[in-house]
Coordinates of C-alpha atoms in Angstrom, one line a residue:
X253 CA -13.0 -42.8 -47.1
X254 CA -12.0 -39.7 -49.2
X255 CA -14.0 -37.2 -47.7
X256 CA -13.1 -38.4 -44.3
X257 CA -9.8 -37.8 -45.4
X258 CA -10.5 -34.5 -46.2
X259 CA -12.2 -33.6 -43.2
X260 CA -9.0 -34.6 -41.4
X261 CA -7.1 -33.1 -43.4
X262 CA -9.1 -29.4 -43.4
X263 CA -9.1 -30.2 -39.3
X264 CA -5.5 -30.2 -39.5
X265 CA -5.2 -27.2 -41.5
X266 CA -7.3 -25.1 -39.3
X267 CA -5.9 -22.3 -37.5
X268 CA -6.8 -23.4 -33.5
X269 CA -6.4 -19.5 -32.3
X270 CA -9.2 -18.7 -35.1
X271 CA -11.7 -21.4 -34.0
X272 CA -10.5 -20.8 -29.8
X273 CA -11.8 -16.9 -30.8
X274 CA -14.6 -18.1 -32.2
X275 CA -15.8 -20.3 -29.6
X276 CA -15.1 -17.5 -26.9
X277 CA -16.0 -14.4 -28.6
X278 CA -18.7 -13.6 -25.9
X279 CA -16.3 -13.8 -23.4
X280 CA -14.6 -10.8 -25.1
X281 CA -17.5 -9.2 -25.4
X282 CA -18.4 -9.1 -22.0
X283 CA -15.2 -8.0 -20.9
X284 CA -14.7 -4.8 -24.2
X285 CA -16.8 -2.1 -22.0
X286 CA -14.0 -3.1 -19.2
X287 CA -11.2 -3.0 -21.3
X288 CA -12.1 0.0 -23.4
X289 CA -12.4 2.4 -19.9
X290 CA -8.5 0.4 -18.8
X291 CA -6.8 2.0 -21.8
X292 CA -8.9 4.8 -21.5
X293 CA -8.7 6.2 -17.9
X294 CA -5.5 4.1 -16.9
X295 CA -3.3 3.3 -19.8
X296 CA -3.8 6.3 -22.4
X297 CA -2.9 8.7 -19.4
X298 CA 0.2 6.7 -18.0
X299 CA 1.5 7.0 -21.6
X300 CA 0.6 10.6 -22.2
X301 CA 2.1 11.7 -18.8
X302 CA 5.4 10.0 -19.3
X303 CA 5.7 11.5 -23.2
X304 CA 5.0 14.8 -21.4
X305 CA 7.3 14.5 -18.3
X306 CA 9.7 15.3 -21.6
X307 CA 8.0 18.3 -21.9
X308 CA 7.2 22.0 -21.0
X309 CA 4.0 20.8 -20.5
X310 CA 1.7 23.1 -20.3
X311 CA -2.3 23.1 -19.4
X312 CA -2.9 25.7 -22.7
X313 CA -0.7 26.2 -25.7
X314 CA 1.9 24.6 -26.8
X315 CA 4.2 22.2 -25.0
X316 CA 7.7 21.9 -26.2
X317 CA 9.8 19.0 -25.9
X318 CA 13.2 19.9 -23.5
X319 CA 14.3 15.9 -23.2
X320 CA 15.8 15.1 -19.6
X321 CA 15.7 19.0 -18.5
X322 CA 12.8 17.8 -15.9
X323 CA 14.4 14.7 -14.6
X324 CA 17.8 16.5 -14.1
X325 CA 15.1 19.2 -12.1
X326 CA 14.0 16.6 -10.2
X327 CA 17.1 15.0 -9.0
X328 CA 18.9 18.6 -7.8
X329 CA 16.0 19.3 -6.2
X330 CA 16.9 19.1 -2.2
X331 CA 13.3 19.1 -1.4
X332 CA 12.9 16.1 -3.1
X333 CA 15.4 14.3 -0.7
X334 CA 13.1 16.1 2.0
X335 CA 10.0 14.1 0.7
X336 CA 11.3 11.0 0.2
X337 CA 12.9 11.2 3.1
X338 CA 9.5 11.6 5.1
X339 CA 7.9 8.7 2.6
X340 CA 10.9 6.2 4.3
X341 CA 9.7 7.6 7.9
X342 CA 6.5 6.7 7.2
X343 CA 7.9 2.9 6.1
X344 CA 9.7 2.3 9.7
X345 CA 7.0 3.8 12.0
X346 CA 3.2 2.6 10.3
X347 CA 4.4 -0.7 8.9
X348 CA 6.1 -2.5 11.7
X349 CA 2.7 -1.0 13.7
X350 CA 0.2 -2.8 11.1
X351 CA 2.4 -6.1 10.7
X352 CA 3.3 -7.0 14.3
X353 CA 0.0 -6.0 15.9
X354 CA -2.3 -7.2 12.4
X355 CA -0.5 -10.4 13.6
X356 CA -0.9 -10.6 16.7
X357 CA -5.0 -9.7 16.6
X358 CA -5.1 -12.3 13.8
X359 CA -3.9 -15.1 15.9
X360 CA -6.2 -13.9 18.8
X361 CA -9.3 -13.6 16.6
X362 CA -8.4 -16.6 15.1
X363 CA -9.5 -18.9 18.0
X364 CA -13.1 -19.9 18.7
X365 CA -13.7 -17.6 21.4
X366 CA -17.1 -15.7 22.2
X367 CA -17.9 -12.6 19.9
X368 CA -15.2 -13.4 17.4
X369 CA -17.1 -11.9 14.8
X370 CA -18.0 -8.7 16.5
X371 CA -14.0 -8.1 17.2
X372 CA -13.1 -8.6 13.7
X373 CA -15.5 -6.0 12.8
X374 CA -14.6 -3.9 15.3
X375 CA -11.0 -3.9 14.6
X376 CA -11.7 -3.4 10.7
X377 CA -13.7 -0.3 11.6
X378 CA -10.2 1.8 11.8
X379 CA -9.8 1.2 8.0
X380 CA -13.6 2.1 7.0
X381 CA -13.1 5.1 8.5
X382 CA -11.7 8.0 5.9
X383 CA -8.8 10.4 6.9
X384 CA -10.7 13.7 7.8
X385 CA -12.4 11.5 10.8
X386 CA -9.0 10.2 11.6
X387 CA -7.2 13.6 11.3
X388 CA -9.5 15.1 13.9
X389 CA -8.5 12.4 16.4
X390 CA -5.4 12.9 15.9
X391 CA -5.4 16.5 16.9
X392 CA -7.3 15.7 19.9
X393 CA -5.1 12.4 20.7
X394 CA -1.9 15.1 20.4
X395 CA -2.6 18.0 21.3
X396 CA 0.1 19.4 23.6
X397 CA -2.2 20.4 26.8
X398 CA -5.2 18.8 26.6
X399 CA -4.6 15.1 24.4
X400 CA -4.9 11.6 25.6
X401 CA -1.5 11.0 24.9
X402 CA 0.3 13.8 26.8
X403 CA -2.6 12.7 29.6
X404 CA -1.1 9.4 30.1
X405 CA 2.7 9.4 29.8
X406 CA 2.5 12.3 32.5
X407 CA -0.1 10.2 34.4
X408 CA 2.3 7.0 33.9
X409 CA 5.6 9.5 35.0
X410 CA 7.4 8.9 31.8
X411 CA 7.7 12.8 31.3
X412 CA 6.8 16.1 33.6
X413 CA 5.2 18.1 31.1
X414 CA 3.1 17.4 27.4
X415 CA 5.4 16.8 24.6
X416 CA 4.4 19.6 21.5
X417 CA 3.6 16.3 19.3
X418 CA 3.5 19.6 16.4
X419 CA 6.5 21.5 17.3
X420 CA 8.5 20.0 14.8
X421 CA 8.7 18.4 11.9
X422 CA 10.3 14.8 12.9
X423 CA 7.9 14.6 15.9
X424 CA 4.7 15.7 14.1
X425 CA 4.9 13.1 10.9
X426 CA 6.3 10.5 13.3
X427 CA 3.0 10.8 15.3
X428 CA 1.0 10.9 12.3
X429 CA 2.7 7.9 10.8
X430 CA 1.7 6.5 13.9
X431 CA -2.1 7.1 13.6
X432 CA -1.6 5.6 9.8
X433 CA -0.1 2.5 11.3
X434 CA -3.2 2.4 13.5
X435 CA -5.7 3.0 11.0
X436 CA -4.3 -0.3 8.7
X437 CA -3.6 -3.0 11.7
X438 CA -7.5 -3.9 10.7
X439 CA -6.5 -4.5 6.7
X440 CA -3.3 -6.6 8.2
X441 CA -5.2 -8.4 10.2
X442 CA -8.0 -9.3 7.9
X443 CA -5.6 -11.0 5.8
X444 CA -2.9 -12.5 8.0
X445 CA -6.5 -14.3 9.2
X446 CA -7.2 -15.5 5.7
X447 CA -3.1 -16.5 5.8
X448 CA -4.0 -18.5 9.1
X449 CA -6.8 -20.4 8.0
X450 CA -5.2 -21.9 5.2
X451 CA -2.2 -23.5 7.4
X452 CA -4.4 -27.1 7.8
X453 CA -5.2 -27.9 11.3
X454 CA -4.0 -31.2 11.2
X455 CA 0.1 -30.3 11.7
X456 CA -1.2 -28.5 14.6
X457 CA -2.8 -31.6 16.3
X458 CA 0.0 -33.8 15.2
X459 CA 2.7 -31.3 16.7
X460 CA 0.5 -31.1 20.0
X461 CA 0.0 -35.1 20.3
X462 CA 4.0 -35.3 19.7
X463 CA 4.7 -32.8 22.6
X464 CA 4.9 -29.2 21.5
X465 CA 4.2 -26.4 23.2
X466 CA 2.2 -23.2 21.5
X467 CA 5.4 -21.2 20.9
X468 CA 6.9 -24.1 19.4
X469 CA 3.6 -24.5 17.5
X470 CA 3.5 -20.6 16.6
X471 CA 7.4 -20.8 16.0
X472 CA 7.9 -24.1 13.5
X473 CA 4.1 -24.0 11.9
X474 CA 2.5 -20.8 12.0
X475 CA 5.4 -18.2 10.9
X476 CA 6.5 -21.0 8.5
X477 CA 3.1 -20.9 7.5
X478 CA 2.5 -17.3 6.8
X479 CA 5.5 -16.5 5.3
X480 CA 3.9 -15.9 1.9
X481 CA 1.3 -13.9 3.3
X482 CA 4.1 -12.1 5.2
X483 CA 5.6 -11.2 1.6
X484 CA 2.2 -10.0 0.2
X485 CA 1.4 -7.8 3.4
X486 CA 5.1 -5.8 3.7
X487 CA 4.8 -5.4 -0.2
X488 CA 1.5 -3.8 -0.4
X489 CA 2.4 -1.9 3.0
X490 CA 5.5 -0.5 1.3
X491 CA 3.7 0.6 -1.8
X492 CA 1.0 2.4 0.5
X493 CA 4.4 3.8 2.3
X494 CA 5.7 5.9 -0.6
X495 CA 2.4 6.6 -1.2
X496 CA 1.9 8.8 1.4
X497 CA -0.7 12.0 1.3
X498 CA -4.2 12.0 2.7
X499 CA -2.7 12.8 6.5
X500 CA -0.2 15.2 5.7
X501 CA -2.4 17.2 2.9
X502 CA -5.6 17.3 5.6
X503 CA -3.2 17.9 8.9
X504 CA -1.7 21.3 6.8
X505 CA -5.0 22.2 4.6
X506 CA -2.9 21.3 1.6
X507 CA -0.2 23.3 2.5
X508 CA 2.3 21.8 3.9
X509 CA 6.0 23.7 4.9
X510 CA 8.5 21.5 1.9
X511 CA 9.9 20.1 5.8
X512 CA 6.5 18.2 5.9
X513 CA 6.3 17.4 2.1
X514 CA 6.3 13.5 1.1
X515 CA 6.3 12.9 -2.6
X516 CA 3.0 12.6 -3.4
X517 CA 2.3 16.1 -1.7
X518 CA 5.2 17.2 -3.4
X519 CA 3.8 16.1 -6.9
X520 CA 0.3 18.2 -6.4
X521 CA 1.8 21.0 -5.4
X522 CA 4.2 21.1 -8.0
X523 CA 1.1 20.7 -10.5
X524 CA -1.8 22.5 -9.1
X525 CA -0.1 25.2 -7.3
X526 CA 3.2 26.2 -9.1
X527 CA 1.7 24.8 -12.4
X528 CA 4.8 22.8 -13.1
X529 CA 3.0 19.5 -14.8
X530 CA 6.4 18.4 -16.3
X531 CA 8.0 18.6 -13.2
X532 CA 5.2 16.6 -11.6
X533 CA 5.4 14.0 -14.2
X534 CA 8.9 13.2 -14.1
X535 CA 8.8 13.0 -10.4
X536 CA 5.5 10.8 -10.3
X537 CA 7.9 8.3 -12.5
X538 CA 11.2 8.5 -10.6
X539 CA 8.5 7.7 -7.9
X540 CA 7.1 4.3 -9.9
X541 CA 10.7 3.6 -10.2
X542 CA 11.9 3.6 -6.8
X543 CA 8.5 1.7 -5.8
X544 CA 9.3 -0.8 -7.9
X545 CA 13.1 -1.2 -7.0
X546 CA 11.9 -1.7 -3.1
X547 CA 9.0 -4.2 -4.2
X548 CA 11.9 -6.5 -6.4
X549 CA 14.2 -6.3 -3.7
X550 CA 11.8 -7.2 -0.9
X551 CA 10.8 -10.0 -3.0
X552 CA 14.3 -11.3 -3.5
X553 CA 15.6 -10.7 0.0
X554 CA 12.0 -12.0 1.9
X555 CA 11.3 -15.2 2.1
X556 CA 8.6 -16.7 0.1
X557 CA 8.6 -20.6 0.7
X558 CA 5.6 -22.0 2.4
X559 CA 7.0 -24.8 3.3
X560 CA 7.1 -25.7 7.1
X561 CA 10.9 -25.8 8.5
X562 CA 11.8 -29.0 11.0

């Protein structure tokens, strides 16, 4: 009876955390290698650049601390405004693009028609393929006398002669927004299809045995259904949005007139041309911020129940 006691009472004086790490210490294990190159390659150099966006930092020598002097830099900068300004461009033209026509392919690829499997591929293909390939479409697919776009609105009568797609700045990032907008409807797609098949079938057959029609169906189930999925797709979409650069650093050979810039661009420049790393720095984090402001505020002001409306 005693030294059941005591076992009890040693049981009860055991630290669970020690005995929990005990019982999974391969688990951490496992996972260390994975952990050690994180705060190696992506934590140790988030830190270091935001200590040196304080900085004169430069790539030899010393680099001495000048507090908000880069940040102030950054914010007077007109250019900036520039960039940004393109990076918000590029949110109204390629999103709506990859979220209304993602959509739409979904719901079509969806059904259980013949060759569903070969469409899905072939509409992924698009986002397989990298930005040099797409960038010499594009300069086919624009080009003022001899592109596929000119070719068709003058074929169709919408103008009399080819648009110069490149004759200014508004025109030539709005086209290839366009093409980026293109290039993602296969990612949107792909997983407004994984949204889809997880609405179950069965309101559908209810809805249809009590009388509605497929818009009312597509109207009071399936939007209802996918409005999470909605949520996750604009957020990611808008991330990719301010992040902004393969297309405009490949359509100029890296570089790009500061009407052009977007603030990615704007940040290598800054470091591997003019050597201004604490520049870079601090406008790589005012970046992050605003990012992170649109992401909250799309996630407060979009709605995220699942729940199917009446």
């Amino acid at each position: 009876m005693e030294n059941s006691l005591t076992l009890k009472s040693n049981a009860a004086t055991r630290k669970p955390g020690r005995s929990w790490l005990r019982r999974h210490y391969g688990i951490y294990l496992f996972a260390l290698p994975a952990i050690v190159l994180f705060l190696t390659f992506s934590v140790y150099p988030i830190l270091y650049s935001f200590v040196k966006s304080f900085t004169d930092w430069q790539l030899l020598g010393a680099s001495p601390f000048v507090g908000l002097r880069n940040y102030r830099t950054v914010l007077t900068d007109p250019t900036v405004g520039i960039a940004f300004k393109n990076a918000l461009l590029n949110f109204v033209v390629s999103i709506p693009i990859q979220v209304i026509f993602g959509l739409l392919l979904a719901i079509v690829l969806d059904r259980p028609i013949r060759g569903r499997g070969f469409f899905r591929a072939l509409f992924y293909i698009p986002v397989l393929v990298t930005w040099i390939v797409v960038i010499q479409i594009y300069m086919y697919m624009f080009n003022k006398d001899y592109g596929l776009i000119n070719y068709l609105l003058i074929k169709s009568h919408l103008v009399s002669d080819g648009i110069d797609w490149l004759g200014s700045p508004t025109r030539t990032l709005v086209s290839v927004f366009a093409m980026g907008g293109w290039k993602g409807v296969g990612w949107a797609m792909l997983i407004f299809l994984a949204g889809l098949q997880s609405i179950p079938t069965d309101l559908y057959e209810a809805s249809g045995l009590d009388g509605a029609s497929k818009w009312q169906q597509f109207r009071y189930i399936t939007i209802p259904g996918l409005r999470n999925t909605t949520v996750f797709v604009i957020v990611l979409l808008s991330i990719g949005a301010f992040n902004v650069f393969d297309q405009v650093f490949l359509l100029f050979n890296g570089a790009a007139p500061s009407d052009y810039d977007v603030p990615l661009s704007k940040i290598y420049n800054k470091a591997f041309s003019d050597l201004n790393f604490g520049y870079s720095a601090a406008l790589s984090y005012i970046m992050a911020a605003v990012i992170i402001l649109i992401s909250l505020i799309q996630f407060k002001l979009l709605p995220k129940n699942g729940g199917m409306e009446g």
